[in-house]
Coordinates of N, CA and C in Angstrom, one line a residue:
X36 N -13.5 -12.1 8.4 CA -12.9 -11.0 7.5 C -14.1 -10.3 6.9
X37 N -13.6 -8.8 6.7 CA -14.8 -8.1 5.9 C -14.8 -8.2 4.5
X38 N -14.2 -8.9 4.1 CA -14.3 -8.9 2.5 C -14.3 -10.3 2.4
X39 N -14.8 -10.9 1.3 CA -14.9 -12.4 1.1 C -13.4 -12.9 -0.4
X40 N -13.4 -13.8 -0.8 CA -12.9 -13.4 -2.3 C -13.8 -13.5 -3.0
X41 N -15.0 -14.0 -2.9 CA -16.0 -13.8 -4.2 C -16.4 -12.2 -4.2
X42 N -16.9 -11.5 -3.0 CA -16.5 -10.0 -3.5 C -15.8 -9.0 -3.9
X43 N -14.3 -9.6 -4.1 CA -13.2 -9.2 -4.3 C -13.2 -9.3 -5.6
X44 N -13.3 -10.5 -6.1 CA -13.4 -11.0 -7.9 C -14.7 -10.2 -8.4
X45 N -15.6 -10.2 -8.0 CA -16.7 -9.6 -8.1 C -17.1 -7.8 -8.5
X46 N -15.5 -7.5 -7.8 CA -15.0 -5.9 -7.8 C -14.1 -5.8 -9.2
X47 N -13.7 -6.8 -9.0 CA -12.5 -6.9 -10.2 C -13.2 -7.3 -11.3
X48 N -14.5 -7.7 -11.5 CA -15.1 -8.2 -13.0 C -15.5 -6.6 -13.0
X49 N -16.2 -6.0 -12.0 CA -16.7 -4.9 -12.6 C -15.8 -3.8 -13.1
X50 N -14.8 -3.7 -12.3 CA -13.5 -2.5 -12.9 C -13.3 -2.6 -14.5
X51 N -13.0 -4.0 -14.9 CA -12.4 -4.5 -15.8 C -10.6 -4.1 -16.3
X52 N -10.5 -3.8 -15.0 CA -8.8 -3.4 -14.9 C -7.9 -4.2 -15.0
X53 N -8.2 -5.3 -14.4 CA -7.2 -6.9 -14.5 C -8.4 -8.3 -14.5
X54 N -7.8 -9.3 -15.5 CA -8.3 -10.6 -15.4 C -8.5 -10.7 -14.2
X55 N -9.1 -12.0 -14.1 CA -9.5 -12.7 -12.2 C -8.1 -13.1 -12.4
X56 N -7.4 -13.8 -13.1 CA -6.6 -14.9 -12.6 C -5.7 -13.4 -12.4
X57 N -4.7 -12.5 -13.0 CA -4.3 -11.8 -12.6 C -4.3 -10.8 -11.3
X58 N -5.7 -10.4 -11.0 CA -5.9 -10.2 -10.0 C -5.6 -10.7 -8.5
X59 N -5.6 -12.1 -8.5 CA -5.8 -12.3 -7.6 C -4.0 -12.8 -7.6
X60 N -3.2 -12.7 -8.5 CA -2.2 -13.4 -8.2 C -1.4 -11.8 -8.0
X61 N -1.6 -10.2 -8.2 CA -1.6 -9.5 -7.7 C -1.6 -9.2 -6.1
X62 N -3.2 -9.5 -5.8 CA -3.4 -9.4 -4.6 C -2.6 -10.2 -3.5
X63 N -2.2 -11.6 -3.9 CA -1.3 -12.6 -3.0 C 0.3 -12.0 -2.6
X64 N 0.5 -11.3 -3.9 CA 2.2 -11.2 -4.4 C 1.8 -9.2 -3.0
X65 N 1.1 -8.6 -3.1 CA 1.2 -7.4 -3.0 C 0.6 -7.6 -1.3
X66 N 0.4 -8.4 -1.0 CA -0.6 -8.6 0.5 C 0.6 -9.1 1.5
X67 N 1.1 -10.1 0.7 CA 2.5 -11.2 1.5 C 3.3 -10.1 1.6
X68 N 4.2 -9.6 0.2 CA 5.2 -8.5 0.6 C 5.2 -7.6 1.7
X69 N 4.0 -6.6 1.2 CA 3.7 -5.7 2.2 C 3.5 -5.6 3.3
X70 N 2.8 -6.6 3.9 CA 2.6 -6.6 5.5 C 4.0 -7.5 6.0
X71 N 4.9 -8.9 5.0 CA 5.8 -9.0 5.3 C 7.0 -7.9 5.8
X72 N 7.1 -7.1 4.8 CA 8.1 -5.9 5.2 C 7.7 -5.2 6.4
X73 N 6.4 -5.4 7.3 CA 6.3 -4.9 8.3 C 6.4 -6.3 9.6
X74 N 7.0 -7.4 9.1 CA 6.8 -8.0 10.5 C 5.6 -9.0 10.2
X75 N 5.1 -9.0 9.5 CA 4.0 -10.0 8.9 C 4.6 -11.2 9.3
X76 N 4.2 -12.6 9.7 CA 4.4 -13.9 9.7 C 3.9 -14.9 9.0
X77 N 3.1 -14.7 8.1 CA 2.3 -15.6 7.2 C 3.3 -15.7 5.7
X78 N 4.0 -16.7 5.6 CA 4.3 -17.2 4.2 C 4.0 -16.6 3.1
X79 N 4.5 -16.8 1.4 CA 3.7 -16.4 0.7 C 2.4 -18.0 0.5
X80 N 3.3 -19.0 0.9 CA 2.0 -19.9 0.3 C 1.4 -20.1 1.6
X81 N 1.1 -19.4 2.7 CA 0.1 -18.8 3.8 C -1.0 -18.2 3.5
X82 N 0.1 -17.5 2.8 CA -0.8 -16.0 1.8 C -1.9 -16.6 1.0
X83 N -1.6 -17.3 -0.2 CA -2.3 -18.2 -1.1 C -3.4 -18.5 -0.2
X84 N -3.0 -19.6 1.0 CA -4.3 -20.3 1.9 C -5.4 -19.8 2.3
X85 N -4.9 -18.4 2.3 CA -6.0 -17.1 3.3 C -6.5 -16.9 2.3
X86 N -6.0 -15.8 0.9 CA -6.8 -15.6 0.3 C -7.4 -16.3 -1.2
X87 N -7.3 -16.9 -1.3 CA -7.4 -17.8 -2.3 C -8.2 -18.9 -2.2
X88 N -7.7 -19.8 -1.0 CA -8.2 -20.8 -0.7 C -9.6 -20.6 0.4
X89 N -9.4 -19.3 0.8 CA -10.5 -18.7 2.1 C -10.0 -20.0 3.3
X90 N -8.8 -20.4 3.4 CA -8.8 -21.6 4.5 C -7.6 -20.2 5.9
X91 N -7.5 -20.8 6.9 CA -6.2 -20.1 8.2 C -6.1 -21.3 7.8
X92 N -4.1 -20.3 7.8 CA -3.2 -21.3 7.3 C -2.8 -22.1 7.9
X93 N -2.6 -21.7 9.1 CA -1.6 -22.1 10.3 C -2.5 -22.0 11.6
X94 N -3.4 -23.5 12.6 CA -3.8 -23.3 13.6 C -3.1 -22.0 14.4
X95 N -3.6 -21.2 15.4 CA -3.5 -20.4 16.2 C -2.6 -19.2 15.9
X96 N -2.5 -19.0 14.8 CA -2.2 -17.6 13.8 C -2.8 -16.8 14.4
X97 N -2.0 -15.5 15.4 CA -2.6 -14.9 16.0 C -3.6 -13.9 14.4
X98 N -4.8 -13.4 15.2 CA -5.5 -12.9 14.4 C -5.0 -11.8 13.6
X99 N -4.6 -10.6 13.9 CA -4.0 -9.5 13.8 C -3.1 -9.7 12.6
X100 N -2.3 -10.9 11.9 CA -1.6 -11.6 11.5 C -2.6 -11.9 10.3
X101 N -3.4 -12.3 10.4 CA -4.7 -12.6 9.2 C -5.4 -11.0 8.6
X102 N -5.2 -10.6 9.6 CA -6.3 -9.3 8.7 C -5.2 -8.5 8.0
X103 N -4.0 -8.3 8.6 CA -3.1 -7.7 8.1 C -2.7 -7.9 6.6
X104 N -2.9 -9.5 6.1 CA -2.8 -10.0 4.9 C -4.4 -9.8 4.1
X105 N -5.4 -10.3 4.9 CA -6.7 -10.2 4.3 C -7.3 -8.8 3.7
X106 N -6.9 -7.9 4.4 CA -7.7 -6.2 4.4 C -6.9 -5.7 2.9
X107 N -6.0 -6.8 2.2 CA -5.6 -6.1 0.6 C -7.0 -6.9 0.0
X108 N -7.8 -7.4 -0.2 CA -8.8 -7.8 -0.8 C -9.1 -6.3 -0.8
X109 N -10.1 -5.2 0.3 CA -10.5 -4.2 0.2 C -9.9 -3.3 -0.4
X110 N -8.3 -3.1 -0.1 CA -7.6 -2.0 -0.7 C -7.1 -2.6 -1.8
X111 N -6.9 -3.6 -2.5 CA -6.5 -3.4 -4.0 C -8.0 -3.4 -5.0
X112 N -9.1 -3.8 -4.3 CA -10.2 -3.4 -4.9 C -10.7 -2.0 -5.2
X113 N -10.3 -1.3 -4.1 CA -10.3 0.3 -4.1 C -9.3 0.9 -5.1
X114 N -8.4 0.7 -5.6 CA -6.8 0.8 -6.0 C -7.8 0.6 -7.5
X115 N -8.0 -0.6 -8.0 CA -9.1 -0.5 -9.2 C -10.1 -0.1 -9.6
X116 N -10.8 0.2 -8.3 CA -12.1 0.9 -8.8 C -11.7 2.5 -8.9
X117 N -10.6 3.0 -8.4 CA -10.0 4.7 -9.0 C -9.6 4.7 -10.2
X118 N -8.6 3.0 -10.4 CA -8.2 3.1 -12.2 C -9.2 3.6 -12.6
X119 N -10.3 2.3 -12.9 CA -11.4 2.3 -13.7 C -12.7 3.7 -13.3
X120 N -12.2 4.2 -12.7 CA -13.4 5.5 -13.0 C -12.6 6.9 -12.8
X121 N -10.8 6.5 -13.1 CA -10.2 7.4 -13.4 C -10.0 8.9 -12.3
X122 N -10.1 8.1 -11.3 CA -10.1 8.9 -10.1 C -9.0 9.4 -9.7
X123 N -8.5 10.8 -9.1 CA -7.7 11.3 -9.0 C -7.4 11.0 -7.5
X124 N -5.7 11.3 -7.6 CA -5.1 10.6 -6.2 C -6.0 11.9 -5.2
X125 N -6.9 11.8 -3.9 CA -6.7 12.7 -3.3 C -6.4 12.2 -1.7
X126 N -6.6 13.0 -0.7 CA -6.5 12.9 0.6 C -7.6 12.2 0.7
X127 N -8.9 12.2 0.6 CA -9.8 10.9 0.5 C -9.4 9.7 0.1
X128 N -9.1 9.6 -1.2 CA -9.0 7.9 -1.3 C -7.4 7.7 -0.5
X129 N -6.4 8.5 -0.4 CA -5.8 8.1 0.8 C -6.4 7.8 2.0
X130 N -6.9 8.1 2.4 CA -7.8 7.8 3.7 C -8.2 6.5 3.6
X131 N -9.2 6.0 2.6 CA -10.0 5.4 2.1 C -8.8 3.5 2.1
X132 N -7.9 4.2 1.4 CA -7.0 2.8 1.4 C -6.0 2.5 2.8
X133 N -5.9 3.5 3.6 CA -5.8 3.4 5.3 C -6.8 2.7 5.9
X134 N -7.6 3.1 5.6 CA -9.2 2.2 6.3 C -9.3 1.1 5.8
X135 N -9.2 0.6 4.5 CA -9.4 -0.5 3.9 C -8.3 -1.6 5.0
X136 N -7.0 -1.2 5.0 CA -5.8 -1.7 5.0 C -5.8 -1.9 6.9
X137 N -6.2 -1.1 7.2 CA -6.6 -0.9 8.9 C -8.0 -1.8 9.8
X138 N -9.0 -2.1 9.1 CA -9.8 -2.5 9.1 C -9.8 -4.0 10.7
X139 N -10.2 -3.9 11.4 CA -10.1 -4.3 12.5 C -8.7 -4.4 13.7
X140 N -7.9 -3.6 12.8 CA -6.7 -3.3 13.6 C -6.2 -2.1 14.5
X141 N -7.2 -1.1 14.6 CA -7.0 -0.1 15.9 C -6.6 -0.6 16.8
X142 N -5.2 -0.1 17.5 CA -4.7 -0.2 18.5 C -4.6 0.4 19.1
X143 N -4.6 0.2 20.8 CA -5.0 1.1 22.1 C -3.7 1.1 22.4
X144 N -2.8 2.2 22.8 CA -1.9 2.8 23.3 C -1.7 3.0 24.6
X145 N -1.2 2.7 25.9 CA -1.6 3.2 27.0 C -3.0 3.4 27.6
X146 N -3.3 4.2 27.8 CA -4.9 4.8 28.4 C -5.8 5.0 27.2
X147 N -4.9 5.5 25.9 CA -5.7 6.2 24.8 C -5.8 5.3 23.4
X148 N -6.8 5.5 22.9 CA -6.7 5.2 22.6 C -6.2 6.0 20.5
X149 N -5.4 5.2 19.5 CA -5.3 5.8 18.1 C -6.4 6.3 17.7
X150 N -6.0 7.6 16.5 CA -7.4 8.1 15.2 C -7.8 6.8 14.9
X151 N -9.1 6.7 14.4 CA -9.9 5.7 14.1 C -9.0 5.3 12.4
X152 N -9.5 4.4 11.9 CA -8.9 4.1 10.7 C -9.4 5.1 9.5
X153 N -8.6 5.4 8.8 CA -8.9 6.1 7.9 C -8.6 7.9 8.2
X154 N -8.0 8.0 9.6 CA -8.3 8.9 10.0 C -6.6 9.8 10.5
X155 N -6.3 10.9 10.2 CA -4.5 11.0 10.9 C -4.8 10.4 12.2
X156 N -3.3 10.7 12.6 CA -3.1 10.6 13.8 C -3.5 11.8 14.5
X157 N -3.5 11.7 15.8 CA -3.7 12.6 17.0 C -3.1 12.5 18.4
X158 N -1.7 11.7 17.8 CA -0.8 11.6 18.9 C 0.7 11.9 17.8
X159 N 2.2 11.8 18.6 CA 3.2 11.9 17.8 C 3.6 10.7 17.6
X160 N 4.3 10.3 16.7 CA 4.6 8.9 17.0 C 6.0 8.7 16.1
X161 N 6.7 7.8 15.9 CA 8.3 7.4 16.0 C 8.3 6.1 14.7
X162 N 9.3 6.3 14.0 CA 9.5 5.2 13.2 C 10.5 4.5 13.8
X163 N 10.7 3.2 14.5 CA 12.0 2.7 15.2 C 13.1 2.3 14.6
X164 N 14.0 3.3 14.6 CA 15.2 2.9 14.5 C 15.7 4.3 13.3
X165 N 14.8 5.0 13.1 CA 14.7 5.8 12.0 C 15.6 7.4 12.4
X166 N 16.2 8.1 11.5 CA 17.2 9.1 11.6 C 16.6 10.4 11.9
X167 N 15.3 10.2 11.7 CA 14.5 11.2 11.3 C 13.2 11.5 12.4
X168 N 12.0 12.5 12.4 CA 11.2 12.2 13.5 C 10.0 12.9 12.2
X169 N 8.9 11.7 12.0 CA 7.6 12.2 11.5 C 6.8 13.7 11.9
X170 N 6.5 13.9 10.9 CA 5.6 15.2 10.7 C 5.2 15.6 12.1
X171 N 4.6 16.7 13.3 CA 3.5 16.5 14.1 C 2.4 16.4 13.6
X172 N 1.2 16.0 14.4 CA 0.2 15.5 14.0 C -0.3 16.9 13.9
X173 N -0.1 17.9 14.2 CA -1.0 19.9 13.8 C -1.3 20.4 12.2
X174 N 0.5 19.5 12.0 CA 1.0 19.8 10.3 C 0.7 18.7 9.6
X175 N -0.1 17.5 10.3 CA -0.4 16.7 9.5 C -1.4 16.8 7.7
X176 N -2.6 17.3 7.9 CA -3.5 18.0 7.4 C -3.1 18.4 6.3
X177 N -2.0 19.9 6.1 CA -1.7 21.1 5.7 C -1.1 20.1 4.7
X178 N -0.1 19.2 5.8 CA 0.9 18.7 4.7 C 0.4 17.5 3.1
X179 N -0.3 17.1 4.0 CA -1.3 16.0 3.0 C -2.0 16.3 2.2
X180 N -2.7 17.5 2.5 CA -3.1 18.6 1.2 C -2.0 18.6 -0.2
X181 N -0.9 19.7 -0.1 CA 0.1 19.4 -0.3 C 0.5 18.1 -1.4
X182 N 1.2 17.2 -0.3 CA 1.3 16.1 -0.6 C 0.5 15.7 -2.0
X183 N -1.1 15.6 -1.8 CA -1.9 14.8 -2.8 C -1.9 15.8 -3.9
X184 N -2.0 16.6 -3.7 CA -1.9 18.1 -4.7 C -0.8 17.5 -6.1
X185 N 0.5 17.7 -5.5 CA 1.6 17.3 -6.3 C 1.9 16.2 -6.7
X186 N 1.8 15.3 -5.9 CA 2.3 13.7 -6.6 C 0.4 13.4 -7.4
X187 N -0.4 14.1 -7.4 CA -1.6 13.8 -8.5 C -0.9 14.6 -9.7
X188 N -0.6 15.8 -9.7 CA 0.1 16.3 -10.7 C 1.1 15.5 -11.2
X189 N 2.3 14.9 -10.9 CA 3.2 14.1 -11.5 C 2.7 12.8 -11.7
X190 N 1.7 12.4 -11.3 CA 1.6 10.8 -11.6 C 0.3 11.5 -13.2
X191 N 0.1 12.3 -13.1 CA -0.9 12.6 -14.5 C -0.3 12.9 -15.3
X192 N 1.1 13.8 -15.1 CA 2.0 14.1 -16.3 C 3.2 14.5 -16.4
X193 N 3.9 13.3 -16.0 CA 4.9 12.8 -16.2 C 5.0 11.3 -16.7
X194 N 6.4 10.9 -17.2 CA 5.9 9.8 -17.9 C 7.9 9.5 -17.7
X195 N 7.8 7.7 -17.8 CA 8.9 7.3 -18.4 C 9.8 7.4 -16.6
X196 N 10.9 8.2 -17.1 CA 12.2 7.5 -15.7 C 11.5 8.8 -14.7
X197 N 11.0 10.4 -15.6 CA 10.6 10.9 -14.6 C 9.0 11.0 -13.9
X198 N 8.5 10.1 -14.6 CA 7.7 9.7 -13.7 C 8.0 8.8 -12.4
X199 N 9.0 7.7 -12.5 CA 8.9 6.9 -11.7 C 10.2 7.5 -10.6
X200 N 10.8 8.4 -10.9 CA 11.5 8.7 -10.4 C 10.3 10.1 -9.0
X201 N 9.1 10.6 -9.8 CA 8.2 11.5 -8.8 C 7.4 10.4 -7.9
X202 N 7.4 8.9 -8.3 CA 6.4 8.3 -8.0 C 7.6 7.7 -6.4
X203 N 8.6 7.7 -6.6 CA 9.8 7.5 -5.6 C 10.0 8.6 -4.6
X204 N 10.0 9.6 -4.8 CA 9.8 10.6 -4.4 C 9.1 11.2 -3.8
X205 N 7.6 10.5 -3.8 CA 6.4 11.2 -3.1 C 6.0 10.0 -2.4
X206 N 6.9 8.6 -2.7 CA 6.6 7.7 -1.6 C 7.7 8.5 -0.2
X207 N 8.9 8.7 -0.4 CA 9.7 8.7 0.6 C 9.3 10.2 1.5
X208 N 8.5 10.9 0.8 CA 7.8 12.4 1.1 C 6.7 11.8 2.0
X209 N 6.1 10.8 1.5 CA 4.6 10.1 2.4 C 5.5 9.8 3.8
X210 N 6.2 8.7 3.2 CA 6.2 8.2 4.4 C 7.4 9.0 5.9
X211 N 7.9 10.1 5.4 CA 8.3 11.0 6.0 C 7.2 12.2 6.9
X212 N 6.0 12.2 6.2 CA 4.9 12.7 6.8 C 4.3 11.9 8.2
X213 N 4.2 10.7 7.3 CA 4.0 9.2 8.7 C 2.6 9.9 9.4
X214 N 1.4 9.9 8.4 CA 0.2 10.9 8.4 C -0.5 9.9 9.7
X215 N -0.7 8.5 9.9 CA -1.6 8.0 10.4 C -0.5 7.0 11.5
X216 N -1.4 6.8 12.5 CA -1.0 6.4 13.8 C -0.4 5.0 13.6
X217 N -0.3 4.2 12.8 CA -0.3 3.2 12.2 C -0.6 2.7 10.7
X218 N -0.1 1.5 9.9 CA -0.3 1.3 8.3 C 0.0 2.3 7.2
X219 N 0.9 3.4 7.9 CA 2.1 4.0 7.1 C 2.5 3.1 5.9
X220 N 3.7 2.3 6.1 CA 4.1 1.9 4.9 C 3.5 1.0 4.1
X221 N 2.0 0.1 4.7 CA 1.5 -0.8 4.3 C 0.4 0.3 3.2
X222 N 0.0 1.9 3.8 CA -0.7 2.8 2.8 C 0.4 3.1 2.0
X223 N 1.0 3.1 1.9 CA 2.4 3.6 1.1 C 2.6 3.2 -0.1
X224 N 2.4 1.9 0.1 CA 3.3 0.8 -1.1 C 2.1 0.6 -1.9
X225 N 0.8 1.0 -0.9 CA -1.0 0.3 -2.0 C -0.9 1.4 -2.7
X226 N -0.3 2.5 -2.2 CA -0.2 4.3 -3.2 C 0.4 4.2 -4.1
X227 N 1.7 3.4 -4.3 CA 2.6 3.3 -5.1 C 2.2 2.1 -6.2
X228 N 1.3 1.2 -5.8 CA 0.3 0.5 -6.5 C -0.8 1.3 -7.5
X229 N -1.5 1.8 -6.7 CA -2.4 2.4 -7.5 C -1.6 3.7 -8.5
X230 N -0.5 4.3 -8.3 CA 0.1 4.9 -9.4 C 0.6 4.5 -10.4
X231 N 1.2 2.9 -10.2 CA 2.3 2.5 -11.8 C 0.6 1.6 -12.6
X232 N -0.1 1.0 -11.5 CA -1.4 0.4 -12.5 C -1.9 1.5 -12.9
X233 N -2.1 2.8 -12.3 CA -2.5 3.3 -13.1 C -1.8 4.0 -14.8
X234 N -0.9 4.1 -14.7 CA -0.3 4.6 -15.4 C 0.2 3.9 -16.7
X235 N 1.3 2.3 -15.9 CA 1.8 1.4 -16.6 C 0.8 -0.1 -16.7
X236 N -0.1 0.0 -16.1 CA -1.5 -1.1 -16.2 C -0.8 -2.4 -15.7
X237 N 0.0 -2.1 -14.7 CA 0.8 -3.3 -13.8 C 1.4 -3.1 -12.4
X238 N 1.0 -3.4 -11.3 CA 2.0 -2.7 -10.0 C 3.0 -3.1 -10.0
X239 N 4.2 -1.8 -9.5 CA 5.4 -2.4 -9.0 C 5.1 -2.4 -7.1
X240 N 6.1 -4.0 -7.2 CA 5.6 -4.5 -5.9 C 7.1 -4.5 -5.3
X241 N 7.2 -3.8 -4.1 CA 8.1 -4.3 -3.3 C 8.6 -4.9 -2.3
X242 N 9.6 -6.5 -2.6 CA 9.5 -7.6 -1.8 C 10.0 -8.0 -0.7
X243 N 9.9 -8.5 -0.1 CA 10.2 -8.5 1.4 C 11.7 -8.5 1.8
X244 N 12.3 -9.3 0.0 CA 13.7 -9.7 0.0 C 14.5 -8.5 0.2
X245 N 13.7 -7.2 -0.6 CA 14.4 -5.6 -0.7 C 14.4 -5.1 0.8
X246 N 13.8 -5.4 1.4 CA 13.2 -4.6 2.7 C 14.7 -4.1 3.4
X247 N 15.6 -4.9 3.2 CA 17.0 -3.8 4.1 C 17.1 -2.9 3.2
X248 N 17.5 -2.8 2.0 CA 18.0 -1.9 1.0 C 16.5 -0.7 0.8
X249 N 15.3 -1.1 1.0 CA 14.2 -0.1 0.6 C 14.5 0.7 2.1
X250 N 14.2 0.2 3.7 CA 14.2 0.9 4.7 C 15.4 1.8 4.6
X251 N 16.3 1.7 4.0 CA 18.2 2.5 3.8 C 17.1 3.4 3.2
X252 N 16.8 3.2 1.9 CA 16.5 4.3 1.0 C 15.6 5.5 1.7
X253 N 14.8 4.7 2.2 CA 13.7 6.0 3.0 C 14.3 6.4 3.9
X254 N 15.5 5.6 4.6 CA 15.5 6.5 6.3 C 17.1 7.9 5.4
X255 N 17.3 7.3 4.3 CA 18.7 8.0 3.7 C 17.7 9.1 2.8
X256 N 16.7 8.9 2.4 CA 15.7 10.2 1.1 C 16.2 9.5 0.1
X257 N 16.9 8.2 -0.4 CA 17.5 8.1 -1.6 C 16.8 7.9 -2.6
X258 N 16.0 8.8 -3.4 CA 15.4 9.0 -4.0 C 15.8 8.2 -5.3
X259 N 17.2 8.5 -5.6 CA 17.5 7.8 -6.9 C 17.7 6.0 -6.8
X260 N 17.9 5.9 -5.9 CA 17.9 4.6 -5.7 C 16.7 3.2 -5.4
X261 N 15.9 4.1 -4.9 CA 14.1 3.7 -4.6 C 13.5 3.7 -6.6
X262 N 14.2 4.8 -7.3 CA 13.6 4.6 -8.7 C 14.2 3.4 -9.5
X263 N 15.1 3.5 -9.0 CA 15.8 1.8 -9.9 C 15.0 0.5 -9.1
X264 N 14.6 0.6 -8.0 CA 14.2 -0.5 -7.4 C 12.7 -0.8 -8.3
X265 N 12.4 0.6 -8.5 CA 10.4 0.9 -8.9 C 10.7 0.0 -10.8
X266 N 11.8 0.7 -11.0 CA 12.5 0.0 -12.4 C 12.1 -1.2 -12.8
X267 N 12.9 -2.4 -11.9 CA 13.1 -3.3 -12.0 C 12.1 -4.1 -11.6
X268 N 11.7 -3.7 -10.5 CA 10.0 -4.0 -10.3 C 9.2 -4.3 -11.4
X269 N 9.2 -3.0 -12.3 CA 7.8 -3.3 -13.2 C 8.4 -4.0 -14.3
X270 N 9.5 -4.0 -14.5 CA 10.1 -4.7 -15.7 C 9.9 -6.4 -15.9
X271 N 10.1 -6.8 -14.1 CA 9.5 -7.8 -13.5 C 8.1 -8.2 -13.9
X272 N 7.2 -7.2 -13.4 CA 5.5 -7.2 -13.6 C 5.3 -7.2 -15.0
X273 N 5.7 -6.7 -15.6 CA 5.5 -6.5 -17.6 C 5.6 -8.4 -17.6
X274 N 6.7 -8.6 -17.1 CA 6.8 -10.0 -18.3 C 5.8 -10.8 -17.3
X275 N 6.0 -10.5 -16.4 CA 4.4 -11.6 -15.7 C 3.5 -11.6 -16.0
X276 N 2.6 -9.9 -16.2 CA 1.1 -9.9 -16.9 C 1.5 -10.6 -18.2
X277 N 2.4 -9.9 -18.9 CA 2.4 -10.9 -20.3 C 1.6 -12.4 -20.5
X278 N 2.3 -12.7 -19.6 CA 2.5 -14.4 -19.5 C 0.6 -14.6 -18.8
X279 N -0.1 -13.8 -18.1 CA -1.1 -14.5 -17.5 C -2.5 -13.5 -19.1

């Protein structure tokens, strides 16, 4: 793996955005979900083994399977180091948390091969099973511009149901764009990370148990219904940091 956990804690002493012990019980809760909701096979106490323990959980775990969970070390370290130096959402550190999150998982397509990590797509590609057909890759650019433009405006100033209500809204807007050839929703949900820590100094995490009712909401735009979920979430996260 390219990140270790000692440089992970190491990122996290310097931010001073979350305790170690919080951190890292962030990272487990937000690494499991996330790649779970895509088909992930690693447990949450998998999750724990990998990152925490630095042990593979399970002999012959295909690899792809481990980085998928591992590469949130890089991207929730990135995710803090914008709290803490108060960085604004742009098309870079979108990029930046694609790369992090993508990190030895380029896949070759037929003859061709995907944009490098960090990078749009340059082919069209399909969400399976979805009502809808992602952005082309021409209008990818223009729209991402766009995109970071407004949801930096609303996550700076807005506050309360209508903030979380813009922070719902420019998830289901992302992932309707579907900017990169792969790690869409896994950049998605670290976006929606780095906006409630930023804002509310806690992520709302979405669990693998929601994953029928969250894919409804995106493939339907239900915007109002993705904000109750973001609700309940942090209301969740408040009494946990509490507690650590």
């Amino acid at each position: 793996m390219t990140w270790t956990r000692r440089e992970f804690l190491a990122e996290v002493a310097r931010t001073g955005v979350f305790s170690a012990q919080y951190a890292e019980d962030v990272l487990v809760r937000l690494a499991h979900h996330s790649a779970a909701i895509e088909g992930n096979i690693l447990t949450l106490a998998d999750t724990i083994t990998l990152l925490v323990d630095e042990r593979v959980p399970v002999a012959g775990t295909p690899v792809r399977e481990l980085y998928e969970v591992a590469n949130h070390y890089q991207a929730l370290a990135r995710i803090l180091s914008a709290v803490a130096d108060g960085e604004p959402l742009t098309t870079s550190l979108v990029r930046d948390l694609h790369a992090a999150l993508m990190d030895h998982l380029t896949h070759e397509h037929g003859e061709y091969k995907t944009a490098s990590n960090g990078e749009y797509k340059t082919a069209s590609n399909i969400v399976t099973g979805a009502s809808w057909q992602p952005a082309p890759p021409a209008s990818v650019p223009e729209l991402m511009r766009q995109w970071a433009d407004q949801t930096e405006w609303q996550t700076a100033n807005l506050d309360n149901e209508a903030l979380l209500e813009a922070i719902a809204g420019a998830h289901i807007a992302f992932e309707r764009i579907h900017p990169f050839a792969d790690g869409n929703g896994r950049t998605g949900r670290t976006i929606i990370a780095w906006q409630t820590i930023r804002r509310f100094g806690f992520p709302a995490i979405i669990q693998v148990t929601q994953r029928p009712a969250y894919i409804t909401m995106l493939d339907t735009q239900d915007t109002a219904a993705l904000t109750r979920l973001l609700a309940v979430s942090l209301a969740d996260e408040a009494t946990r940091r509490s507690a650590t």
